[in-house]
Amino acid sequence: MYNIRMRSAQGGSHEKGGQHISGAERIVPEEDIFQAVSSLLKRSLTHSKGKADFINISLEEIKKEEIIYLSSLPITTLEVKDYLEGRKGAIQCLQAAGLSLRQAQAVLNLLVEAPSMRGAMLVDIHTLKRLEPDLQRGVRATGMDWAPEIYPQLHAYLEGEGLNNTHVREALALASKVARAPGIVAEVCWSDDPEYIAGYVASPTLGYVRLNHLKPAGVDKGGRIFCFDPSKANLQECLHWMEEQITIINEIGPYQG
Ligand code: WAQ
Ligand code: MG
Ligand code: MG
Ligand code: MG
Protein backbone atom coordinates (compact mmCIF):
# COMPACT_ATOMS: atom_id res chain seq x y z
CA MET A 1 0.00 0.00 0.00
CA TYR A 2 1.06 3.60 -0.61
CA ASN A 3 0.17 6.70 1.38
CA ILE A 4 -0.22 9.62 -1.04
CA ARG A 5 -0.46 13.12 0.48
CA MET A 6 -1.31 16.34 -1.30
CA ARG A 7 -1.29 19.92 -0.04
CA SER A 8 -1.77 23.00 -2.15
CA ALA A 9 -1.72 26.76 -1.71
CA GLN A 10 -2.11 29.98 -3.67
CA GLY A 11 0.41 32.81 -3.58
CA GLY A 12 3.32 30.47 -2.97
CA SER A 13 3.89 27.57 -0.59
CA HIS A 14 2.37 27.36 2.90
CA GLU A 15 5.85 27.98 4.33
CA LYS A 16 6.15 31.21 2.33
CA GLY A 17 2.79 32.49 3.48
CA GLY A 18 0.60 31.20 0.63
CA GLN A 19 -3.13 30.77 1.28
CA HIS A 20 -4.09 27.13 1.92
CA ILE A 21 -6.29 25.77 -0.89
CA SER A 22 -6.66 22.10 -0.13
CA GLY A 23 -5.05 19.09 1.47
CA ALA A 24 -6.00 15.47 1.12
CA GLU A 25 -4.54 12.01 1.19
CA ARG A 26 -5.22 8.45 0.17
CA ILE A 27 -3.88 5.04 1.09
CA VAL A 28 -4.13 2.81 -1.97
CA PRO A 29 -2.64 -0.35 -3.47
CA GLU A 30 0.18 0.12 -5.98
CA GLU A 31 -2.08 -0.38 -9.01
CA ASP A 32 -4.22 2.62 -7.98
CA ILE A 33 -1.38 5.14 -7.49
CA PHE A 34 -1.71 6.88 -10.87
CA GLN A 35 -5.44 7.31 -10.55
CA ALA A 36 -5.15 8.62 -6.96
CA VAL A 37 -2.34 11.08 -7.77
CA SER A 38 -4.18 12.52 -10.75
CA SER A 39 -7.42 12.97 -8.84
CA LEU A 40 -5.58 14.78 -6.00
CA LEU A 41 -3.81 16.94 -8.57
CA LYS A 42 -7.08 17.78 -10.30
CA ARG A 43 -8.58 18.75 -6.98
CA SER A 44 -5.87 21.29 -6.21
CA LEU A 45 -6.18 22.84 -9.69
CA THR A 46 -9.98 23.06 -9.78
CA HIS A 47 -10.83 23.86 -6.15
CA SER A 48 -13.70 26.16 -5.18
CA LYS A 49 -11.25 28.15 -2.99
CA GLY A 50 -9.20 29.00 -6.09
CA LYS A 51 -6.50 27.54 -8.33
CA ALA A 52 -3.38 26.44 -6.50
CA ASP A 53 0.01 27.69 -7.68
CA PHE A 54 1.91 25.54 -5.18
CA ILE A 55 1.18 21.80 -5.06
CA ASN A 56 3.11 19.25 -3.07
CA ILE A 57 2.35 15.55 -3.58
CA SER A 58 4.33 12.89 -1.74
CA LEU A 59 4.18 9.10 -1.83
CA GLU A 60 5.35 6.69 0.81
CA GLU A 61 5.18 2.92 0.87
CA ILE A 62 3.48 1.46 3.93
CA LYS A 63 4.25 -1.89 5.45
CA LYS A 64 1.32 -4.11 6.50
CA GLU A 65 2.58 -4.38 10.06
CA GLU A 66 2.46 -0.58 10.52
CA ILE A 67 -1.32 -0.47 10.00
CA ILE A 68 -3.94 -0.32 12.74
CA TYR A 69 -7.48 -1.16 11.57
CA LEU A 70 -10.50 0.75 12.90
CA SER A 71 -14.26 0.83 12.48
CA SER A 72 -15.90 4.09 11.42
CA LEU A 73 -17.87 6.10 13.96
CA PRO A 74 -21.66 5.71 13.78
CA ILE A 75 -23.38 8.63 11.99
CA THR A 76 -26.26 10.74 13.27
CA THR A 77 -27.68 13.78 11.41
CA LEU A 78 -29.27 16.77 13.14
CA GLU A 79 -31.37 18.95 10.84
CA VAL A 80 -31.28 22.63 11.79
CA LYS A 81 -32.84 25.65 10.07
CA ASP A 82 -29.77 27.87 9.83
CA TYR A 83 -26.15 28.10 10.91
CA LEU A 84 -26.96 29.85 14.19
CA GLU A 85 -29.22 26.99 15.23
CA GLY A 86 -26.46 24.65 14.02
CA ARG A 87 -23.92 26.30 16.27
CA LYS A 88 -26.25 26.01 19.27
CA GLY A 89 -26.59 22.34 18.39
CA ALA A 90 -22.80 22.00 18.17
CA ILE A 91 -22.44 23.44 21.67
CA GLN A 92 -24.99 20.93 22.98
CA CYS A 93 -23.10 18.10 21.28
CA LEU A 94 -19.83 19.23 22.86
CA GLN A 95 -21.57 19.24 26.24
CA ALA A 96 -22.92 15.75 25.58
CA ALA A 97 -19.31 14.75 24.84
CA GLY A 98 -18.37 15.86 28.37
CA LEU A 99 -17.41 19.53 28.09
CA SER A 100 -18.97 22.13 30.37
CA LEU A 101 -21.09 24.87 28.77
CA ARG A 102 -18.23 27.32 29.29
CA GLN A 103 -15.70 24.99 27.68
CA ALA A 104 -18.03 24.23 24.77
CA GLN A 105 -18.70 27.90 24.08
CA ALA A 106 -15.01 28.75 24.28
CA VAL A 107 -14.12 25.98 21.82
CA LEU A 108 -16.77 27.12 19.36
CA ASN A 109 -15.58 30.73 19.64
CA LEU A 110 -12.04 29.62 18.83
CA LEU A 111 -13.33 28.00 15.65
CA VAL A 112 -15.42 31.03 14.68
CA GLU A 113 -12.36 33.27 15.14
CA ALA A 114 -9.90 30.80 13.57
CA PRO A 115 -7.53 32.06 10.90
CA SER A 116 -7.31 30.01 7.70
CA MET A 117 -5.20 26.98 8.62
CA ARG A 118 -4.02 23.80 6.96
CA GLY A 119 -4.42 21.75 10.13
CA ALA A 120 -6.56 21.73 13.26
CA MET A 121 -6.31 23.56 16.55
CA LEU A 122 -5.54 21.22 19.46
CA VAL A 123 -7.11 22.73 22.55
CA ASP A 124 -6.54 21.84 26.20
CA ILE A 125 -10.13 21.73 27.53
CA HIS A 126 -9.06 22.80 31.03
CA THR A 127 -6.88 25.82 30.26
CA LEU A 128 -8.55 26.46 26.84
CA LYS A 129 -5.06 27.10 25.50
CA ARG A 130 -3.88 25.86 22.11
CA LEU A 131 -1.23 23.14 22.19
CA GLU A 132 -0.09 22.81 18.57
CA PRO A 133 3.70 22.92 18.17
CA ASP A 134 3.18 25.08 15.04
CA LEU A 135 0.30 27.50 15.61
CA GLN A 136 0.12 28.71 12.03
CA ARG A 137 -0.15 25.21 10.55
CA GLY A 138 -2.03 23.46 13.35
CA VAL A 139 -2.00 19.69 13.83
CA ARG A 140 -2.79 17.50 10.84
CA ALA A 141 -4.36 14.10 11.20
CA THR A 142 -2.65 12.01 8.53
CA GLY A 143 -2.18 8.42 7.51
CA MET A 144 -5.83 7.40 7.21
CA ASP A 145 -8.21 6.10 4.57
CA TRP A 146 -10.90 3.53 3.88
CA ALA A 147 -9.80 -0.02 3.03
CA PRO A 148 -10.30 -0.68 -0.71
CA GLU A 149 -12.25 -3.87 0.11
CA ILE A 150 -15.04 -1.87 1.72
CA TYR A 151 -15.47 0.85 -0.95
CA PRO A 152 -18.55 -0.87 -2.44
CA GLN A 153 -20.16 -1.25 0.99
CA LEU A 154 -19.16 2.33 1.95
CA HIS A 155 -20.64 3.82 -1.23
CA ALA A 156 -23.87 1.87 -0.81
CA TYR A 157 -24.13 2.85 2.87
CA LEU A 158 -23.60 6.59 2.28
CA GLU A 159 -25.65 6.60 -0.95
CA GLY A 160 -28.63 5.32 1.03
CA GLU A 161 -28.44 8.43 3.26
CA GLY A 162 -27.71 10.88 0.41
CA LEU A 163 -24.23 11.39 1.87
CA ASN A 164 -21.97 9.81 -0.71
CA ASN A 165 -19.66 12.76 -1.37
CA THR A 166 -15.94 13.36 -0.88
CA HIS A 167 -16.49 15.70 2.07
CA VAL A 168 -18.37 13.09 4.09
CA ARG A 169 -16.13 10.14 3.15
CA GLU A 170 -12.96 12.02 4.09
CA ALA A 171 -14.38 13.69 7.19
CA LEU A 172 -15.76 10.41 8.53
CA ALA A 173 -12.39 8.69 8.03
CA LEU A 174 -10.59 11.57 9.74
CA ALA A 175 -13.06 11.82 12.65
CA SER A 176 -12.97 8.04 13.16
CA LYS A 177 -9.21 8.24 13.57
CA VAL A 178 -9.16 11.40 15.71
CA ALA A 179 -11.83 10.14 18.14
CA ARG A 180 -9.55 7.18 18.98
CA ALA A 181 -6.52 9.39 19.69
CA PRO A 182 -5.22 9.26 23.29
CA GLY A 183 -6.74 12.15 25.29
CA ILE A 184 -9.13 13.37 22.59
CA VAL A 185 -12.64 13.91 23.99
CA ALA A 186 -14.29 15.72 21.07
CA GLU A 187 -13.81 17.29 17.65
CA VAL A 188 -15.77 20.04 15.94
CA CYS A 189 -15.45 20.95 12.27
CA TRP A 190 -16.86 22.83 9.36
CA SER A 191 -15.39 23.10 5.90
CA ASP A 192 -13.43 26.00 4.47
CA ASP A 193 -14.94 25.19 1.04
CA PRO A 194 -17.34 28.10 0.39
CA GLU A 195 -20.24 25.96 -0.89
CA TYR A 196 -20.10 23.29 1.84
CA ILE A 197 -22.14 24.40 4.87
CA ALA A 198 -22.58 21.16 6.85
CA GLY A 199 -20.26 20.27 9.69
CA TYR A 200 -20.02 17.87 12.60
CA VAL A 201 -19.15 17.20 16.20
CA ALA A 202 -17.52 13.83 16.84
CA SER A 203 -16.50 12.01 19.98
CA PRO A 204 -15.73 8.47 21.09
CA THR A 205 -19.09 8.33 22.90
CA LEU A 206 -21.35 10.34 20.54
CA GLY A 207 -19.97 9.08 17.26
CA TYR A 208 -20.12 11.37 14.21
CA VAL A 209 -22.95 13.86 14.65
CA ARG A 210 -23.61 15.85 11.47
CA LEU A 211 -25.26 19.25 11.55
CA ASN A 212 -26.62 20.11 8.10
CA HIS A 213 -25.92 23.82 8.55
CA LEU A 214 -22.97 25.17 10.55
CA LYS A 215 -21.81 28.20 8.56
CA PRO A 216 -23.29 30.71 6.11
CA ALA A 217 -22.94 29.78 2.42
CA GLY A 218 -20.14 31.49 0.49
CA VAL A 219 -17.76 31.70 3.45
CA ASP A 220 -14.29 30.31 2.72
CA LYS A 221 -13.26 30.12 6.36
CA GLY A 222 -13.63 26.86 8.21
CA GLY A 223 -11.55 24.76 10.49
CA ARG A 224 -11.27 22.00 13.00
CA ILE A 225 -10.73 21.81 16.72
CA PHE A 226 -9.49 18.69 18.47
CA CYS A 227 -10.37 18.89 22.19
CA PHE A 228 -7.68 17.33 24.37
CA ASP A 229 -7.98 16.35 28.03
CA PRO A 230 -4.42 16.29 29.46
CA SER A 231 -5.55 14.26 32.48
CA LYS A 232 -6.29 11.34 30.10
CA ALA A 233 -3.06 11.09 28.07
CA ASN A 234 0.13 12.91 27.31
CA LEU A 235 0.43 15.23 24.36
CA GLN A 236 3.22 13.30 22.61
CA GLU A 237 1.13 10.10 22.53
CA CYS A 238 -1.76 12.04 21.06
CA LEU A 239 0.38 13.73 18.39
CA HIS A 240 1.98 10.42 17.48
CA TRP A 241 -1.44 8.86 16.83
CA MET A 242 -2.60 11.84 14.77
CA GLU A 243 0.52 12.41 12.69
CA GLU A 244 2.44 9.12 12.53
CA GLN A 245 0.16 6.16 13.09
CA ILE A 246 -1.28 4.66 9.91
CA THR A 247 -4.96 3.77 10.39
CA ILE A 248 -7.29 2.16 7.89
CA ILE A 249 -11.04 1.77 8.32
CA ASN A 250 -12.12 -1.70 7.39
CA GLU A 251 -15.50 -1.84 9.12
CA ILE A 252 -18.50 0.49 8.86
CA GLY A 253 -20.29 1.69 11.97
CA PRO A 254 -24.12 1.77 12.04
CA TYR A 255 -26.21 4.69 10.74
CA GLN A 256 -28.17 6.00 13.71
CA GLY A 257 -30.55 8.31 11.88
N1 WAQ B 1 -6.04 17.30 9.89
C1 WAQ B 1 -6.36 18.35 10.65
N2 WAQ B 1 -7.10 19.39 10.22
C2 WAQ B 1 -7.53 19.35 8.96
C3 WAQ B 1 -7.24 18.27 8.08
C4 WAQ B 1 -6.45 17.21 8.60
N3 WAQ B 1 -6.12 16.16 7.86
N4 WAQ B 1 -7.82 18.53 6.88
C5 WAQ B 1 -8.44 19.70 7.01
N5 WAQ B 1 -8.26 20.22 8.25
C6 WAQ B 1 -8.77 21.48 8.79
C7 WAQ B 1 -8.21 22.70 8.07
O1 WAQ B 1 -8.14 23.77 8.99
C8 WAQ B 1 -9.28 22.98 7.04
O2 WAQ B 1 -9.30 24.34 6.71
C9 WAQ B 1 -10.54 22.59 7.79
O3 WAQ B 1 -10.16 21.51 8.62
C10 WAQ B 1 -11.67 22.17 6.90
O4 WAQ B 1 -11.22 21.14 6.02
O5 WAQ B 1 -20.89 15.09 7.21
O6 WAQ B 1 -14.59 19.21 4.09
O7 WAQ B 1 -11.40 19.49 4.22
O8 WAQ B 1 -21.54 16.52 5.68
O9 WAQ B 1 -12.61 21.74 4.02
C11 WAQ B 1 -17.54 18.05 6.98
C12 WAQ B 1 -18.53 17.05 6.48
C13 WAQ B 1 -16.60 18.39 5.84
C14 WAQ B 1 -19.83 17.23 7.20
C15 WAQ B 1 -15.42 19.10 6.37
O10 WAQ B 1 -13.34 20.05 5.76
C16 WAQ B 1 -20.83 16.20 6.66
C17 WAQ B 1 -14.44 19.45 5.28
P1 WAQ B 1 -12.13 20.60 4.87
MG1 MG C 1 -9.05 19.94 2.53
MG1 MG D 1 -10.69 17.74 3.48
MG1 MG E 1 -11.40 22.42 2.41
PDB file of C-alpha atoms and ligand atoms in Angstrom, residues 20-25 43 47 49 75-77 111 114-121 137-144 162-163 165-172 174 178 187-194 196-201 208-212 214-215 220-226 242-243, ligand 1:
ATOM      1  CA  HIS A  20      -4.090  27.134   1.921  1.00  0.00           C
ATOM      2  CA  ILE A  21      -6.287  25.767  -0.888  1.00  0.00           C
ATOM      3  CA  SER A  22      -6.656  22.095  -0.129  1.00  0.00           C
ATOM      4  CA  GLY A  23      -5.050  19.089   1.470  1.00  0.00           C
ATOM      5  CA  ALA A  24      -6.004  15.471   1.124  1.00  0.00           C
ATOM      6  CA  GLU A  25      -4.543  12.012   1.188  1.00  0.00           C
ATOM      7  CA  ARG A  43      -8.581  18.752  -6.978  1.00  0.00           C
ATOM      8  CA  HIS A  47     -10.827  23.858  -6.150  1.00  0.00           C
ATOM      9  CA  LYS A  49     -11.251  28.148  -2.994  1.00  0.00           C
ATOM     10  CA  ILE A  75     -23.376   8.632  11.991  1.00  0.00           C
ATOM     11  CA  THR A  76     -26.258  10.740  13.269  1.00  0.00           C
ATOM     12  CA  THR A  77     -27.678  13.779  11.414  1.00  0.00           C
ATOM     13  CA  LEU A 111     -13.329  28.001  15.654  1.00  0.00           C
ATOM     14  CA  ALA A 114      -9.904  30.798  13.566  1.00  0.00           C
ATOM     15  CA  PRO A 115      -7.533  32.062  10.903  1.00  0.00           C
ATOM     16  CA  SER A 116      -7.312  30.014   7.701  1.00  0.00           C
ATOM     17  CA  MET A 117      -5.201  26.980   8.615  1.00  0.00           C
ATOM     18  CA  ARG A 118      -4.022  23.798   6.962  1.00  0.00           C
ATOM     19  CA  GLY A 119      -4.422  21.753  10.129  1.00  0.00           C
ATOM     20  CA  ALA A 120      -6.559  21.731  13.263  1.00  0.00           C
ATOM     21  CA  MET A 121      -6.311  23.561  16.549  1.00  0.00           C
ATOM     22  CA  ARG A 137      -0.154  25.209  10.551  1.00  0.00           C
ATOM     23  CA  GLY A 138      -2.028  23.458  13.346  1.00  0.00           C
ATOM     24  CA  VAL A 139      -2.000  19.692  13.831  1.00  0.00           C
ATOM     25  CA  ARG A 140      -2.788  17.498  10.842  1.00  0.00           C
ATOM     26  CA  ALA A 141      -4.358  14.098  11.197  1.00  0.00           C
ATOM     27  CA  THR A 142      -2.652  12.006   8.531  1.00  0.00           C
ATOM     28  CA  GLY A 143      -2.178   8.420   7.506  1.00  0.00           C
ATOM     29  CA  MET A 144      -5.830   7.396   7.213  1.00  0.00           C
ATOM     30  CA  GLY A 162     -27.711  10.881   0.411  1.00  0.00           C
ATOM     31  CA  LEU A 163     -24.233  11.386   1.868  1.00  0.00           C
ATOM     32  CA  ASN A 165     -19.657  12.761  -1.366  1.00  0.00           C
ATOM     33  CA  THR A 166     -15.936  13.358  -0.880  1.00  0.00           C
ATOM     34  CA  HIS A 167     -16.488  15.695   2.069  1.00  0.00           C
ATOM     35  CA  VAL A 168     -18.369  13.086   4.091  1.00  0.00           C
ATOM     36  CA  ARG A 169     -16.131  10.144   3.151  1.00  0.00           C
ATOM     37  CA  GLU A 170     -12.965  12.024   4.092  1.00  0.00           C
ATOM     38  CA  ALA A 171     -14.384  13.694   7.191  1.00  0.00           C
ATOM     39  CA  LEU A 172     -15.758  10.414   8.527  1.00  0.00           C
ATOM     40  CA  LEU A 174     -10.595  11.570   9.744  1.00  0.00           C
ATOM     41  CA  VAL A 178      -9.157  11.403  15.710  1.00  0.00           C
ATOM     42  CA  GLU A 187     -13.809  17.285  17.655  1.00  0.00           C
ATOM     43  CA  VAL A 188     -15.770  20.039  15.936  1.00  0.00           C
ATOM     44  CA  CYS A 189     -15.449  20.952  12.266  1.00  0.00           C
ATOM     45  CA  TRP A 190     -16.858  22.833   9.359  1.00  0.00           C
ATOM     46  CA  SER A 191     -15.392  23.105   5.896  1.00  0.00           C
ATOM     47  CA  ASP A 192     -13.429  25.997   4.467  1.00  0.00           C
ATOM     48  CA  ASP A 193     -14.939  25.188   1.043  1.00  0.00           C
ATOM     49  CA  PRO A 194     -17.340  28.097   0.387  1.00  0.00           C
ATOM     50  CA  TYR A 196     -20.104  23.294   1.842  1.00  0.00           C
ATOM     51  CA  ILE A 197     -22.142  24.403   4.870  1.00  0.00           C
ATOM     52  CA  ALA A 198     -22.577  21.165   6.847  1.00  0.00           C
ATOM     53  CA  GLY A 199     -20.256  20.267   9.686  1.00  0.00           C
ATOM     54  CA  TYR A 200     -20.021  17.872  12.603  1.00  0.00           C
ATOM     55  CA  VAL A 201     -19.146  17.203  16.198  1.00  0.00           C
ATOM     56  CA  TYR A 208     -20.117  11.367  14.206  1.00  0.00           C
ATOM     57  CA  VAL A 209     -22.952  13.859  14.647  1.00  0.00           C
ATOM     58  CA  ARG A 210     -23.609  15.854  11.471  1.00  0.00           C
ATOM     59  CA  LEU A 211     -25.260  19.255  11.550  1.00  0.00           C
ATOM     60  CA  ASN A 212     -26.625  20.106   8.105  1.00  0.00           C
ATOM     61  CA  LEU A 214     -22.970  25.173  10.548  1.00  0.00           C
ATOM     62  CA  LYS A 215     -21.806  28.203   8.563  1.00  0.00           C
ATOM     63  CA  ASP A 220     -14.295  30.307   2.723  1.00  0.00           C
ATOM     64  CA  LYS A 221     -13.260  30.124   6.357  1.00  0.00           C
ATOM     65  CA  GLY A 222     -13.626  26.856   8.214  1.00  0.00           C
ATOM     66  CA  GLY A 223     -11.549  24.756  10.485  1.00  0.00           C
ATOM     67  CA  ARG A 224     -11.270  21.998  13.002  1.00  0.00           C
ATOM     68  CA  ILE A 225     -10.727  21.807  16.719  1.00  0.00           C
ATOM     69  CA  PHE A 226      -9.493  18.694  18.470  1.00  0.00           C
ATOM     70  CA  MET A 242      -2.598  11.844  14.768  1.00  0.00           C
ATOM     71  CA  GLU A 243       0.517  12.408  12.689  1.00  0.00           C
TER      72      GLU A 243
HETATM   73  N1  WAQ B   1      -6.043  17.298   9.888  1.00  0.00           N
HETATM   74  C1  WAQ B   1      -6.363  18.352  10.654  1.00  0.00           C
HETATM   75  N2  WAQ B   1      -7.102  19.386  10.224  1.00  0.00           N
HETATM   76  C2  WAQ B   1      -7.529  19.350   8.957  1.00  0.00           C
HETATM   77  C3  WAQ B   1      -7.243  18.271   8.084  1.00  0.00           C
HETATM   78  C4  WAQ B   1      -6.454  17.212   8.605  1.00  0.00           C
HETATM   79  N3  WAQ B   1      -6.124  16.160   7.862  1.00  0.00           N
HETATM   80  N4  WAQ B   1      -7.821  18.531   6.882  1.00  0.00           N
HETATM   81  C5  WAQ B   1      -8.442  19.704   7.012  1.00  0.00           C
HETATM   82  N5  WAQ B   1      -8.262  20.223   8.250  1.00  0.00           N
HETATM   83  C6  WAQ B   1      -8.773  21.480   8.791  1.00  0.00           C
HETATM   84  C7  WAQ B   1      -8.214  22.703   8.067  1.00  0.00           C
HETATM   85  O1  WAQ B   1      -8.138  23.770   8.988  1.00  0.00           O
HETATM   86  C8  WAQ B   1      -9.275  22.982   7.039  1.00  0.00           C
HETATM   87  O2  WAQ B   1      -9.301  24.339   6.709  1.00  0.00           O
HETATM   88  C9  WAQ B   1     -10.540  22.589   7.790  1.00  0.00           C
HETATM   89  O3  WAQ B   1     -10.163  21.509   8.620  1.00  0.00           O
HETATM   90  C10 WAQ B   1     -11.669  22.169   6.903  1.00  0.00           C
HETATM   91  O4  WAQ B   1     -11.217  21.142   6.019  1.00  0.00           O
HETATM   92  O5  WAQ B   1     -20.890  15.090   7.206  1.00  0.00           O
HETATM   93  O6  WAQ B   1     -14.590  19.214   4.092  1.00  0.00           O
HETATM   94  O7  WAQ B   1     -11.404  19.488   4.221  1.00  0.00           O
HETATM   95  O8  WAQ B   1     -21.544  16.520   5.680  1.00  0.00           O
HETATM   96  O9  WAQ B   1     -12.605  21.736   4.015  1.00  0.00           O
HETATM   97  C11 WAQ B   1     -17.540  18.050   6.976  1.00  0.00           C
HETATM   98  C12 WAQ B   1     -18.533  17.048   6.475  1.00  0.00           C
HETATM   99  C13 WAQ B   1     -16.601  18.392   5.840  1.00  0.00           C
HETATM  100  C14 WAQ B   1     -19.829  17.226   7.200  1.00  0.00           C
HETATM  101  C15 WAQ B   1     -15.418  19.104   6.369  1.00  0.00           C
HETATM  102  O10 WAQ B   1     -13.340  20.053   5.761  1.00  0.00           O
HETATM  103  C16 WAQ B   1     -20.828  16.203   6.656  1.00  0.00           C
HETATM  104  C17 WAQ B   1     -14.436  19.449   5.278  1.00  0.00           C
HETATM  105  P1  WAQ B   1     -12.133  20.597   4.872  1.00  0.00           P
END
